[in-house]
CSV table of C-alpha atoms (C1' of nucleotides) in Angstrom, one decimal:
chain,number,residue,atom,x,y,z
A,119,MET,CA,137.2,192.0,76.4
A,120,LEU,CA,138.7,194.9,74.6
A,121,ARG,CA,137.0,196.7,71.7
A,122,LEU,CA,139.5,197.9,69.1
A,123,SER,CA,137.3,200.9,68.6
A,124,GLN,CA,138.1,201.9,72.1
A,125,LEU,CA,141.8,201.3,72.0
A,126,TYR,CA,143.7,204.6,71.7
A,127,THR,CA,146.7,203.1,70.0
A,128,ARG,CA,146.8,202.2,66.3
A,129,THR,CA,149.0,200.0,64.3
A,130,ARG,CA,151.5,201.8,62.0
A,131,LYS,CA,152.6,200.8,58.6
A,132,GLU,CA,156.0,202.3,59.0
A,133,VAL,CA,158.2,203.1,61.9
A,134,SER,CA,161.6,204.8,62.2
A,135,GLU,CA,164.7,202.9,61.3
A,136,ALA,CA,166.4,204.7,64.2
A,137,ASP,CA,165.3,201.9,66.5
A,138,PRO,CA,166.1,199.0,64.2
A,139,SER,CA,165.9,195.8,66.3
A,140,ARG,CA,163.3,193.4,65.2
A,141,ASN,CA,161.6,193.5,68.6
A,142,ALA,CA,161.4,197.3,68.6
A,143,GLN,CA,160.2,197.5,65.0
A,144,LEU,CA,157.4,195.0,65.4
A,145,LEU,CA,156.3,196.1,68.9
A,146,THR,CA,156.2,199.7,67.8
A,147,LYS,CA,154.3,198.9,64.6
A,148,ALA,CA,151.7,197.0,66.5
A,149,GLY,CA,151.4,199.7,69.2
A,150,PHE,CA,152.6,197.6,72.1
A,151,VAL,CA,155.4,200.0,73.1
A,152,SER,CA,156.5,203.5,72.3
A,153,ARG,CA,160.1,204.7,72.7
A,154,LEU,CA,160.7,207.8,74.8
A,155,MET,CA,164.5,207.7,74.3
A,156,ALA,CA,167.0,205.0,73.7
A,157,GLY,CA,166.6,202.4,76.5
A,158,ALA,CA,163.3,203.7,77.9
A,159,TYR,CA,159.9,202.6,76.6
A,160,THR,CA,156.3,203.2,77.4
A,161,PHE,CA,154.3,200.0,77.6
A,162,GLN,CA,151.0,200.7,75.9
A,163,PRO,CA,147.8,198.8,76.6
A,164,LEU,CA,148.5,195.7,74.6
A,165,GLY,CA,152.1,195.6,75.6
A,166,LEU,CA,151.3,196.1,79.2
A,167,ARG,CA,149.0,193.2,79.3
A,168,VAL,CA,151.7,190.9,77.9
A,169,LEU,CA,154.2,192.3,80.4
A,170,HIS,CA,151.8,191.7,83.3
A,171,LYS,CA,151.2,188.1,82.1
A,172,ILE,CA,154.9,187.4,82.0
A,173,GLU,CA,155.3,188.9,85.5
A,174,GLN,CA,152.4,186.9,86.8
A,175,ILE,CA,153.9,183.6,85.6
A,176,ILE,CA,157.2,184.5,87.3
A,177,ARG,CA,155.3,185.6,90.4
A,178,GLU,CA,153.5,182.2,90.6
A,179,GLU,CA,156.7,180.2,90.3
A,180,MET,CA,158.6,182.3,92.9
A,181,ASP,CA,155.7,181.9,95.3
A,182,ALA,CA,155.8,178.2,94.6
A,183,VAL,CA,159.3,177.9,95.9
A,184,GLY,CA,158.2,179.7,99.1
A,185,ALA,CA,159.5,183.2,98.4
A,186,ASN,CA,157.7,186.3,99.8
A,187,GLU,CA,157.0,189.1,97.4
A,188,VAL,CA,157.9,192.7,98.5
A,189,LEU,CA,158.5,196.0,96.8
A,190,MET,CA,161.6,197.9,97.7
A,191,PRO,CA,162.4,201.5,96.9
A,192,ALA,CA,164.2,202.1,93.6
A,193,LEU,CA,165.5,205.3,95.2
A,194,GLN,CA,168.3,204.5,97.5
A,195,PRO,CA,170.8,206.5,99.7
A,196,ARG,CA,174.5,206.4,99.2
A,197,ASP,CA,175.4,205.0,102.6
A,198,VAL,CA,174.1,201.5,101.9
A,199,TRP,CA,176.2,201.4,98.7
A,200,ASP,CA,179.2,202.7,100.6
A,201,ALA,CA,178.7,199.8,103.1
A,202,THR,CA,179.3,197.3,100.4
A,203,GLY,CA,181.9,199.3,98.5
A,204,ARG,CA,179.8,199.5,95.4
A,205,TRP,CA,179.1,203.2,95.2
A,206,ASP,CA,182.3,203.8,93.3
A,207,ASN,CA,182.5,200.4,91.7
A,208,VAL,CA,179.3,199.9,89.8
A,209,ASP,CA,179.7,201.9,86.7
A,210,VAL,CA,176.1,201.6,85.6
A,211,LEU,CA,174.8,203.2,88.8
A,212,PHE,CA,172.5,206.1,88.2
A,213,LYS,CA,173.6,208.7,90.8
A,214,LEU,CA,171.6,211.8,91.6
A,215,LYS,CA,171.4,214.5,94.2
A,216,GLY,CA,168.5,214.7,96.6
A,217,ALA,CA,167.3,217.6,98.8
A,218,GLY,CA,170.2,219.0,100.8
A,219,ASP,CA,172.6,217.9,98.2
A,220,ARG,CA,172.3,214.3,99.5
A,221,ASP,CA,173.8,211.5,97.3
A,222,LEU,CA,171.2,209.1,96.1
A,223,CYS,CA,171.0,206.5,93.4
A,224,LEU,CA,168.5,204.5,91.5
A,225,GLY,CA,168.7,200.8,92.1
A,226,PRO,CA,170.3,198.6,89.5
A,227,THR,CA,169.9,195.7,91.8
A,228,HIS,CA,168.9,195.4,95.5
A,229,GLU,CA,171.4,193.5,97.6
A,230,GLU,CA,172.2,196.7,99.6
A,231,VAL,CA,168.5,197.2,100.4
A,232,VAL,CA,167.3,193.6,100.9
A,233,THR,CA,170.1,192.4,103.1
A,234,PRO,CA,169.5,194.8,106.0
A,235,LEU,CA,165.8,194.6,105.3
A,236,VAL,CA,165.4,190.8,105.8
A,237,THR,CA,168.0,190.5,108.5
A,238,GLN,CA,165.9,192.7,110.7
A,239,TYR,CA,164.0,189.5,111.3
A,240,ILE,CA,166.7,186.9,111.2
A,241,HIS,CA,168.4,186.4,114.5
A,242,SER,CA,168.7,182.6,114.8
A,243,TYR,CA,169.4,179.6,112.6
A,244,ARG,CA,165.7,178.9,113.3
A,245,ASP,CA,164.8,181.9,111.2
A,246,LEU,CA,166.5,180.5,108.2
A,247,PRO,CA,166.1,179.8,105.3
A,248,GLN,CA,164.1,182.7,103.8
A,249,ALA,CA,163.7,184.1,100.4
A,250,VAL,CA,162.1,187.4,99.2
A,251,TYR,CA,161.6,188.8,95.7
A,252,GLN,CA,160.2,191.8,94.0
A,253,ILE,CA,159.2,192.7,90.5
A,254,GLN,CA,160.2,196.2,89.8
A,255,THR,CA,161.6,198.8,87.4
A,256,LYS,CA,165.4,198.8,87.5
A,257,PHE,CA,167.8,201.5,86.4
A,258,ARG,CA,171.2,200.9,84.8
A,259,ASN,CA,173.1,203.7,83.2
A,260,GLU,CA,174.4,201.6,80.4
A,261,ALA,CA,177.1,203.2,78.2
A,262,ARG,CA,174.8,202.4,75.3
A,263,ALA,CA,171.3,201.2,75.4
A,264,LYS,CA,170.3,199.2,72.3
A,265,SER,CA,168.3,196.4,70.8
A,266,GLY,CA,164.9,197.7,71.8
A,267,LEU,CA,163.7,196.0,75.0
A,268,LEU,CA,166.7,193.8,75.2
A,269,ARG,CA,169.0,196.3,76.7
A,270,GLY,CA,167.4,199.3,78.3
A,271,ARG,CA,168.5,201.9,80.9
A,272,GLU,CA,165.1,201.4,82.6
A,273,PHE,CA,163.7,197.9,82.5
A,274,ARG,CA,161.5,195.5,84.5
A,275,MET,CA,163.2,192.9,86.7
A,276,LYS,CA,162.3,190.2,89.1
A,277,ASP,CA,165.0,189.9,91.6
A,278,MET,CA,164.9,187.2,94.3
A,279,TYR,CA,167.3,186.9,97.2
A,280,SER,CA,167.7,183.9,99.4
A,281,PHE,CA,169.2,183.6,102.9
A,282,HIS,CA,170.7,180.5,104.4
A,283,ALA,CA,172.5,179.2,107.5
A,284,THR,CA,174.9,177.1,105.4
A,285,LEU,CA,176.4,176.8,102.0
A,286,SER,CA,174.8,173.4,101.5
A,287,ASP,CA,171.4,174.9,102.3
A,288,LEU,CA,172.0,177.6,99.7
A,289,ASP,CA,172.9,174.8,97.3
A,290,VAL,CA,169.6,173.1,97.9
A,291,PHE,CA,167.6,176.2,97.4
A,292,TYR,CA,169.7,177.2,94.3
A,293,GLU,CA,168.7,173.9,92.7
A,294,ARG,CA,165.1,174.5,93.4
A,295,ALA,CA,165.3,178.0,92.0
A,296,THR,CA,166.9,176.6,88.9
A,297,THR,CA,164.0,174.2,88.5
A,298,ALA,CA,161.5,177.0,89.0
A,299,TYR,CA,163.3,179.1,86.3
A,300,HIS,CA,163.0,176.2,83.8
A,301,ARG,CA,159.3,176.1,84.6
A,302,VAL,CA,159.0,179.8,84.0
A,303,TYR,CA,160.5,179.5,80.5
A,304,GLU,CA,158.4,176.5,79.8
A,305,ARG,CA,155.2,178.4,80.6
A,306,LEU,CA,156.4,181.4,78.6
A,307,GLY,CA,156.6,179.3,75.5
A,308,ILE,CA,160.4,179.5,75.1
A,309,GLY,CA,161.4,176.5,77.2
A,310,ASP,CA,162.4,174.3,74.4
A,311,ARG,CA,165.1,176.7,73.3
A,312,THR,CA,166.3,178.0,76.6
A,313,LEU,CA,169.6,176.6,77.7
A,314,LEU,CA,171.1,176.5,81.2
A,315,THR,CA,174.5,178.1,80.7
A,316,TYR,CA,177.5,178.0,82.9
A,317,ALA,CA,179.1,181.4,83.3
A,318,SER,CA,181.9,182.8,85.3
A,319,GLY,CA,180.9,183.3,88.9
A,320,GLY,CA,182.7,186.7,89.2
A,321,MET,CA,184.0,187.4,92.7
A,322,PHE,CA,181.3,185.6,94.6
A,323,SER,CA,181.3,182.0,93.6
A,324,LYS,CA,182.9,179.5,91.2
A,325,TYR,CA,180.1,179.7,88.6
A,326,SER,CA,176.9,181.4,88.0
A,327,HIS,CA,174.2,180.3,85.7
A,328,GLU,CA,172.6,182.1,82.8
A,329,PHE,CA,169.5,181.1,81.0
A,330,GLN,CA,170.1,181.7,77.3
A,331,THR,CA,167.3,181.6,74.7
A,332,LEU,CA,168.5,180.5,71.3
A,333,THR,CA,167.8,182.9,68.4
A,334,GLU,CA,169.9,184.0,65.5
A,335,TYR,CA,169.1,187.6,66.6
A,336,GLY,CA,170.8,187.0,70.0
A,337,GLU,CA,173.7,189.2,71.2
A,338,ASP,CA,175.5,186.6,73.2
A,339,THR,CA,177.4,183.6,72.0
A,340,VAL,CA,177.3,180.4,73.9
A,341,TYR,CA,178.6,176.9,73.3
A,342,ARG,CA,176.1,174.1,73.5
A,343,ILE,CA,177.1,170.9,75.2
A,344,PRO,CA,176.1,168.2,72.7
A,345,GLY,CA,173.0,166.2,73.5
A,346,THR,CA,172.0,168.5,76.4
A,347,LYS,CA,170.0,171.6,77.1
A,348,ALA,CA,173.1,173.1,78.6
A,349,ALA,CA,175.8,175.4,77.3
A,350,ILE,CA,179.0,177.1,78.3
A,351,ASN,CA,179.4,180.9,78.3
A,352,LYS,CA,182.0,182.5,76.1
A,353,GLU,CA,183.9,183.6,79.3
A,354,ILE,CA,184.8,180.1,80.4
A,355,ILE,CA,184.9,178.1,77.2
A,356,GLY,CA,188.7,178.5,77.3
A,357,ASP,CA,189.1,177.4,80.9
A,358,GLN,CA,189.8,173.7,80.9
A,359,ASP,CA,189.8,173.3,84.6
A,360,ALA,CA,186.3,174.9,84.7
A,361,LEU,CA,185.1,172.7,81.9
A,362,ALA,CA,186.4,169.6,83.6
A,363,GLY,CA,184.4,170.6,86.7
A,364,ILE,CA,181.2,171.2,84.8
A,365,ILE,CA,181.1,168.4,82.1
A,366,PRO,CA,181.1,164.8,83.3
A,367,GLY,CA,183.7,162.8,81.4
A,368,TYR,CA,185.3,165.9,80.0
A,369,LYS,CA,188.4,165.4,77.8
A,370,PRO,CA,190.7,168.3,77.0
A,371,GLY,CA,189.8,169.8,73.6
A,372,MET,CA,186.4,168.4,73.3
A,373,GLU,CA,184.9,171.8,73.7
A,374,LYS,CA,186.1,172.5,70.1
A,375,GLU,CA,183.3,170.3,68.9
A,376,PHE,CA,180.6,172.3,70.7
A,377,GLU,CA,178.2,174.1,68.5
A,378,GLU,CA,178.5,177.9,68.7
A,379,VAL,CA,175.1,179.5,68.9
A,380,ARG,CA,173.6,182.9,69.3
A,381,ALA,CA,171.3,183.5,72.2
A,382,ILE,CA,169.7,186.1,74.5
A,383,GLU,CA,170.3,186.0,78.2
A,384,VAL,CA,166.9,185.8,79.8
A,385,GLY,CA,167.9,185.0,83.4
A,386,ASN,CA,170.9,184.9,85.6
A,387,ILE,CA,171.4,183.3,89.0
A,388,PHE,CA,174.3,183.6,91.5
A,389,LYS,CA,175.5,182.3,94.7
A,390,LEU,CA,176.5,185.4,96.6
A,391,SER,CA,177.8,183.4,99.5
A,392,THR,CA,178.6,185.9,102.3
A,393,ARG,CA,179.8,188.7,100.1
A,394,PHE,CA,177.0,191.1,101.2
A,395,SER,CA,176.1,189.7,104.6
A,396,ASP,CA,179.7,190.2,105.7
A,397,ALA,CA,179.8,193.7,104.3
A,398,ILE,CA,176.6,194.6,106.0
A,399,GLY,CA,177.2,192.6,109.2
A,400,ALA,CA,174.2,190.3,108.7
A,401,LYS,CA,174.6,187.4,111.1
A,402,TYR,CA,172.6,184.7,112.8
A,403,MET,CA,173.2,182.7,115.9
A,404,ASP,CA,174.0,179.0,115.3
A,405,GLU,CA,173.0,176.1,117.6
A,406,GLN,CA,176.0,176.9,119.8
A,407,GLY,CA,175.0,180.5,120.2
A,408,LYS,CA,177.8,181.7,118.0
A,409,PRO,CA,177.3,184.4,115.4
A,410,GLN,CA,177.7,183.2,111.8
A,411,SER,CA,177.5,184.9,108.4
A,412,ILE,CA,174.4,184.4,106.5
A,413,PHE,CA,174.8,182.8,103.0
A,414,MET,CA,172.9,184.4,100.2
A,415,GLY,CA,171.8,183.7,96.7
A,416,CYS,CA,170.3,186.0,94.1
A,417,TYR,CA,168.1,185.2,91.1
A,418,GLY,CA,167.3,187.6,88.4
A,419,ILE,CA,165.0,187.6,85.4
A,420,GLY,CA,163.9,190.5,83.2
A,421,PRO,CA,160.2,190.5,82.2
A,422,SER,CA,160.6,193.3,79.7
A,423,ARG,CA,163.6,191.7,78.1
A,424,ILE,CA,161.7,188.4,78.0
A,425,LEU,CA,158.9,190.2,76.2
A,426,GLY,CA,161.4,191.4,73.6
A,427,THR,CA,163.0,188.0,73.4
A,428,ILE,CA,159.6,186.3,72.7
A,429,VAL,CA,159.2,188.7,69.8
A,430,GLU,CA,162.7,188.0,68.4
A,431,VAL,CA,162.1,184.2,68.7
A,432,LEU,CA,158.6,183.8,67.5
A,433,ALA,CA,157.5,186.6,65.3
A,434,ASP,CA,157.3,186.2,61.5
A,435,ASP,CA,157.3,188.6,58.6
A,436,LYS,CA,153.6,189.4,59.2
A,437,GLY,CA,154.0,190.4,62.7
A,438,LEU,CA,154.0,189.3,66.3
A,439,ILE,CA,153.1,185.7,67.4
A,440,TRP,CA,152.3,185.3,71.1
A,441,PRO,CA,152.4,182.0,73.0
A,442,GLU,CA,149.0,181.3,74.6
A,443,ALA,CA,150.1,182.0,78.1
A,444,VAL,CA,151.3,185.6,77.5
A,445,ALA,CA,149.2,186.8,74.5
A,446,PRO,CA,147.5,190.1,75.3
A,447,TYR,CA,144.2,188.3,74.3
A,448,ARG,CA,143.8,184.7,73.3
A,449,LEU,CA,141.2,185.3,70.6
A,450,HIS,CA,141.0,188.1,68.1
A,451,VAL,CA,137.5,188.5,66.7
A,452,VAL,CA,137.3,190.3,63.4
A,453,SER,CA,133.8,191.6,62.5
A,454,LEU,CA,133.5,192.5,58.9
A,455,VAL,CA,130.9,195.3,58.8
A,456,ARG,CA,130.1,198.3,56.7
A,457,GLU,CA,127.8,200.0,59.2
A,458,ALA,CA,127.7,200.1,63.0
A,459,ALA,CA,124.3,198.5,63.0
A,460,GLU,CA,125.8,195.3,61.6
A,461,LEU,CA,127.8,194.8,64.8
A,462,ALA,CA,124.7,193.7,66.5
A,463,ALA,CA,125.0,190.3,64.7
A,464,SER,CA,128.5,189.8,66.2
A,465,GLU,CA,127.6,190.8,69.7
A,466,PRO,CA,125.9,187.6,70.9
A,467,ILE,CA,128.8,185.6,69.6
A,468,VAL,CA,131.3,187.8,71.3
A,469,LYS,CA,129.3,187.6,74.5
A,470,GLN,CA,129.1,183.8,74.3
A,471,LEU,CA,132.9,183.6,73.9
A,472,GLN,CA,133.5,185.9,76.8
A,473,ALA,CA,131.0,184.0,79.0
A,474,ALA,CA,133.1,180.9,78.2
A,475,GLY,CA,136.0,182.6,79.8
A,476,LEU,CA,137.9,183.6,76.7
A,477,GLU,CA,139.9,186.8,76.6
A,478,VAL,CA,138.6,188.5,73.5
A,479,LEU,CA,140.1,191.4,71.4
A,480,TRP,CA,137.1,192.5,69.3
A,481,ASP,CA,137.8,194.4,66.1
A,482,ASP,CA,134.4,196.2,66.1
A,483,ARG,CA,135.8,199.2,64.1
A,484,VAL,CA,133.6,200.6,61.4
A,485,GLY,CA,135.0,201.9,58.2
A,486,PHE,CA,138.0,199.7,58.1
A,487,SER,CA,138.5,197.3,55.1
A,488,ALA,CA,138.7,193.6,55.6
A,489,GLY,CA,142.3,193.6,54.5
A,490,GLU,CA,143.3,196.3,57.0
A,491,LYS,CA,141.6,194.2,59.8
A,492,PHE,CA,143.4,191.1,58.8
A,493,LYS,CA,146.7,192.8,58.6
A,494,ASP,CA,146.2,194.2,62.0
A,495,ALA,CA,145.2,190.8,63.4
A,496,ASP,CA,148.4,189.3,62.1
A,497,LEU,CA,150.5,192.1,63.3
A,498,ILE,CA,149.1,192.1,66.9
A,499,GLY,CA,149.6,188.4,67.0
A,500,CYS,CA,146.9,186.9,69.2
A,501,PRO,CA,147.2,183.1,68.9
A,502,HIS,CA,143.6,182.6,67.6
A,503,ARG,CA,141.4,184.5,65.2
A,504,ILE,CA,137.9,184.2,64.1
A,505,VAL,CA,136.0,186.2,61.4
A,506,ILE,CA,132.3,187.1,61.7
A,507,SER,CA,130.9,188.3,58.4
A,508,ALA,CA,127.6,188.1,56.4
A,509,LYS,CA,129.0,185.0,54.9
A,510,THR,CA,129.7,183.2,58.2
A,511,LEU,CA,126.5,184.4,59.8
A,512,ALA,CA,124.5,182.9,56.9
A,513,ALA,CA,126.2,179.6,57.5
A,514,GLY,CA,125.6,179.9,61.3
A,515,GLN,CA,129.4,179.5,61.8
A,516,VAL,CA,132.5,181.5,62.3
A,517,GLU,CA,135.7,181.3,60.4
A,518,TYR,CA,138.7,180.2,62.5
A,519,LYS,CA,142.4,180.4,61.9
A,520,ALA,CA,145.3,180.0,64.3
A,521,ARG,CA,147.9,182.8,63.9
A,522,GLN,CA,150.6,180.6,62.5
A,523,ASP,CA,148.3,178.7,60.1
A,524,GLU,CA,147.9,179.6,56.5
A,525,THR,CA,144.3,178.5,56.0
A,526,ALA,CA,141.1,179.1,57.8
A,527,GLU,CA,138.2,176.7,58.5
A,528,MET,CA,134.5,177.2,59.2
A,529,LEU,CA,133.4,176.1,62.7
A,530,THR,CA,130.4,176.5,64.9
A,531,VAL,CA,130.9,178.6,68.0
A,532,GLU,CA,130.5,175.4,70.1
A,533,ALA,CA,133.2,173.6,68.1
A,534,LEU,CA,135.4,176.7,68.5
A,535,LEU,CA,135.0,176.7,72.2
A,536,GLY,CA,135.8,173.0,72.3
A,537,ARG,CA,138.9,173.6,70.3
A,538,LEU,CA,140.1,176.5,72.5
A,539,SER,CA,139.5,174.8,75.8
A,540,ALA,CA,141.4,171.7,74.8
B,95,C,C1',184.8,205.7,75.8
B,96,G,C1',186.0,205.6,70.4
B,97,G,C1',183.8,206.1,65.2
B,98,A,C1',179.8,207.7,62.0
B,99,G,C1',175.4,210.2,61.3
B,100,U,C1',170.7,212.9,61.9
B,101,G,C1',167.4,217.2,63.2
B,102,U,C1',162.3,219.7,57.1
B,103,A,C1',154.0,218.5,58.0
B,104,G,C1',151.1,214.2,63.3
B,105,C,C1',154.4,209.7,61.2
B,106,U,C1',158.2,207.9,57.6
B,107,C,C1',161.3,210.6,54.5
B,108,A,C1',163.1,213.5,49.8
B,109,G,C1',165.0,218.3,48.7
B,110,C,C1',171.0,220.4,50.6
B,111,C,C1',176.5,218.6,46.7
B,112,C,C1',174.9,222.9,42.4
B,113,G,C1',171.3,229.3,47.0
B,114,G,C1',166.0,231.8,43.8
B,115,U,C1',158.4,231.8,47.2
B,116,A,C1',158.5,224.2,50.9
B,117,G,C1',157.8,218.6,48.6
B,118,A,C1',156.1,213.1,48.5
B,119,G,C1',153.9,208.8,50.8
B,120,C,C1',151.1,207.6,55.1
B,121,A,C1',147.7,209.8,58.6
B,122,C,C1',143.7,213.6,59.0
B,123,U,C1',138.9,216.5,56.8
B,124,U,C1',134.9,216.5,52.8
B,125,G,C1',132.4,214.2,48.7
B,126,C,C1',131.6,210.1,45.3
B,127,U,C1',132.7,205.1,44.2
B,128,U,C1',134.6,200.5,46.4
B,129,C,C1',133.8,196.6,50.2
B,130,G,C1',137.2,189.1,52.6
B,131,G,C1',144.1,190.6,52.7
B,132,G,C1',146.7,197.6,54.5
B,133,A,C1',140.9,200.4,48.1
B,134,G,C1',140.2,204.4,43.9
B,135,C,C1',139.2,209.4,42.3
B,136,A,C1',138.6,214.5,43.5
B,137,A,C1',139.0,218.5,46.7
B,138,G,C1',141.1,220.3,51.4
B,139,G,C1',143.8,221.5,56.2
B,140,G,C1',148.6,221.2,58.2
B,141,G,C1',155.7,223.1,58.5
B,142,U,C1',159.1,230.4,62.1
B,143,C,C1',163.0,223.6,57.7
B,144,G,C1',166.5,222.1,65.9
B,145,U,C1',168.7,226.9,67.5
B,146,G,C1',171.9,231.5,67.5
B,147,G,C1',175.0,234.2,64.5
B,148,G,C1',177.6,235.0,59.6
B,149,U,C1',178.1,235.4,54.0
B,150,U,C1',174.6,237.0,50.1
B,151,C,C1',170.1,241.1,46.6
B,152,G,C1',168.2,236.3,48.3
B,153,A,C1',169.7,230.6,52.9
B,154,A,C1',166.2,224.3,54.3
B,155,U,C1',170.6,224.6,51.0
B,156,C,C1',177.1,227.7,52.0
B,157,C,C1',180.3,229.0,56.8
B,158,C,C1',180.9,229.2,62.4
B,159,G,C1',178.9,228.3,67.3
B,160,C,C1',175.3,225.9,70.3
B,161,C,C1',171.5,222.3,71.6
B,162,A,C1',169.2,217.7,71.0
B,163,C,C1',168.9,212.8,69.2
B,164,U,C1',170.5,208.3,66.9
B,165,C,C1',173.3,204.2,64.9
B,166,C,C1',178.0,201.0,64.8
B,167,G,C1',181.9,199.4,68.0
B,168,A,C1',184.1,198.9,72.9
B,169,C,C1',181.7,197.9,77.6
B,170,C,C1',177.7,195.0,80.0
B,171,A,C1',178.0,191.7,88.8
RNA sequence: CGGAGUGUAGCUCAGCCCGGUAGAGCACUUGCUUCGGGAGCAAGGGGUCGUGGGUUCGAAUCCCGCCACUCCGACCA
């Protein structure tokens, strides 16, 4: 339970237009984040809770596919990047000088670290497959940071890497990871509008897959395959050979009928094949005792970007609206009081709700008008709200309203608990 | 990497074109009133106007340099 009287952040009525994206405007107004510079934000108490909940859901689903969580250094030496040839080829790499003029960088991704790390323990086909992941702050020196949390130079990322003896084993795991990703978006409350999108595979494989969440505020354009929850990325919509390989029963030109939609990329998975294991010399012994290259896959998802995406997709003109699973608190309790002594009447109710296991944000502030408290509740966006006032206390009830509802209703605390546990 | 802007009170901004003792709203302090959808009135505190130089009797305002920041576009394994 958090008392608003003890929260150091405040909501703001106005925020600078210098950071104009919808997610930045609302999150800043509500006090969830604070911008330090373009592309770098502080997560304040309420925002941090949401971020942690998003990360925990991702963590649970990665654990469920058998991956091990680790935490690798963000600070990395040049030599591992030279080994894969990427020191001079990744233009978003943040480079810096360490003691003794040593070349270092901040990790934009971790193939260079994870491959030698994991293959310390992989010697035989018996040691495969394996998968590890981490949830960590990543750094990318983007030519231009923009769109609030959607494109930062410092951002949170879950990156998982899988290791396999064969391509077919990679394929199997890749499918499982895809399913896990769908579960993540489902739990995050954006599953119904997140499309599996075919994208170019770059240099490592034929295709990669993006997860694209539909919203008119999106920066990406994708082409939805009619009647499916799948889409084609802009990069390959013009490639008929690729389309024929992806879409069953494809007929040339049919892609012109596909709906063009705006979306935000909320995940990206790749088959790396042996690109990194070969560069680093990561091999295992097969059944015949012959060294073989390890096949790899990588699976990225950005919790901070997802936080911004949820705002873009679900917020309304009154403020934020959080899905149950990631709301900073499920229930916002507004006590309408004129003096601190009147809070005593709310306290047993708040305690009862808390005892029932509800996460409660309690507006116990004194000297704030009812209107101000209601505006704050709408802006902060907890999915459920109750009001405790002289009026409701006299009736032995509380006034309940869901965030997205227009009207409130009177309920007993027991009825409320029944409602919220359902 | 192109293009366009901005820097004035804790925050959001006006004032600059046309030089003449620094402004508003919000926030904050005090008092009175108000009290279920961002209350009202009154009083008050708070700024070397990013920075260095120049022009001028006089510069937030005009000129030159510097610093910092931002937006739009390109880019985005």
